Amino acid sequence: MEYERRRRRLLRIRGVSVAWLPPLLLLAGVVLLDFNTGERFRIVTWIVLVPGIAAAICGVWTTAAYSLLSVVTYVLVDNAWPDQYQAGLADFLLVALGGALAALAAVVRVRHERHVGHMRDIAETTRRTVLRPLPPHWAGLEHAGVYLAADVDARVGGDFYDIQPGPHGTRVLVGDVQGKGLGAVEAAAALLGTFREAGYHEKDLRTVAERLETRMRRQRAHTAALGRDDGDRFATAVLISFPGGTPDAIDVTNFGHEPPLAVGPCGVRELPSGDGLPLGLGDLAGGPPPVHRVRLAADETLLLVTDGVTEARDKSGEFYPLAREVSRAVRADPRRTEPRRLVRRVRDGVLRHSAGCLEDDTTIFAVRRLSGDAGAGGAGGVGGVVGVDASGRGGGGE
């Protein structure tokens, strides 16, 4: 397991484990101090700390060995003193009992670590299965994205994005499922599955939007039939098409999501806002939102975020000023329009603004057209999300 590999890398020097060294140094230190502090200040009983330290950083058998070694050392050191200065049976029982409890604690700790590691590996497998990684250059697009989890132990949530190439152009989907937990993951997986099929086969972007709306309603009906309390779940999303043969325009339909930003050397501008209802609520509006044809220059990068970015607050309660911060960054360095640099800049800005305390899962995704031969991408339909936690580790294109 990945967790086991990470754990084996801890407390190593040049590939060799040294977890056994701190308890040994403590044992030697207690023995030396006991012989040098005099008969009126015996500290040999402190040897009970040795198996306790081992229980915290060593394996079960190593801890058991230190427990036994501590008892033997205690007997030898204590018997080296005259009878009137020996610590006696009571302290011996304390050292013996402490060693036994340390071994038991090591058993419990190792089992818990294995369980937690197993759960993390399951979450990681789920992320890579449902939210598959994207090639750096894919379907004529250059992209980068990160996922910032509000819970630092989380590996997957309801935020999602994907790129789907096909015979009718390349489609991009970015969204945020309302709520958290496995229900949000299930809904995100259902929407991504539908997008990957409809985005490839359907010629009309509006038809793709209708398919997504239908899939969300079916997902809600299914969860309601199971008696779960997330039967009213919905999702905000932005669906974008990069039509073939139209290098200076894109088609956009917005399901109540944060409006995309077009970021270029000349500045930042906002694309059509969320004029439609979220996925799952389209029956209230009589259908999916309209499709807008908007201009996107060859040197402009499309920046899409979930509300975890725009709703990130500082200590005074002020929201993160995304457009203003991006504009200032681009004016200072036009190279920050590159997807990797842009995503990194927004990620760092959000974490700095919120002091690392995110209240919602956050996705930052940037994409732009590739030019020339670099724009030749496949049409096989691989897509997904590469996530990172709030520490900023990992991340597609990072």
XYZ file of C-alpha atoms in Angstrom, residues 4 28 35 39 45 47 57 60 62 81 89 110 144 152 154 168 203 213 227 257 264 303-304 315 339 368 393:
27
model
C 3.047 1.494 4.043
C 21.808 4.374 27.949
C 25.297 5.681 38.293
C 22.659 6.865 45.997
C 12.877 3.843 37.490
C 13.740 3.378 32.463
C 7.757 5.152 16.938
C 5.334 -4.195 17.982
C 10.786 -3.845 18.669
C 23.914 -0.844 44.307
C 10.271 -4.669 44.158
C 0.012 -0.168 14.526
C -3.556 22.684 -15.128
C -6.738 18.051 5.052
C -9.712 14.213 2.435
C -17.436 17.535 -32.660
C -22.888 17.232 -31.855
C -29.564 17.627 -16.396
C -34.433 6.655 1.547
C -21.719 28.285 -11.452
C -4.768 37.353 -21.155
C -9.817 30.216 -15.578
C -12.598 28.281 -13.861
C -9.765 37.032 9.401
C -2.198 27.563 -17.011
C -6.102 27.317 -23.160
C 0.827 18.849 -2.659
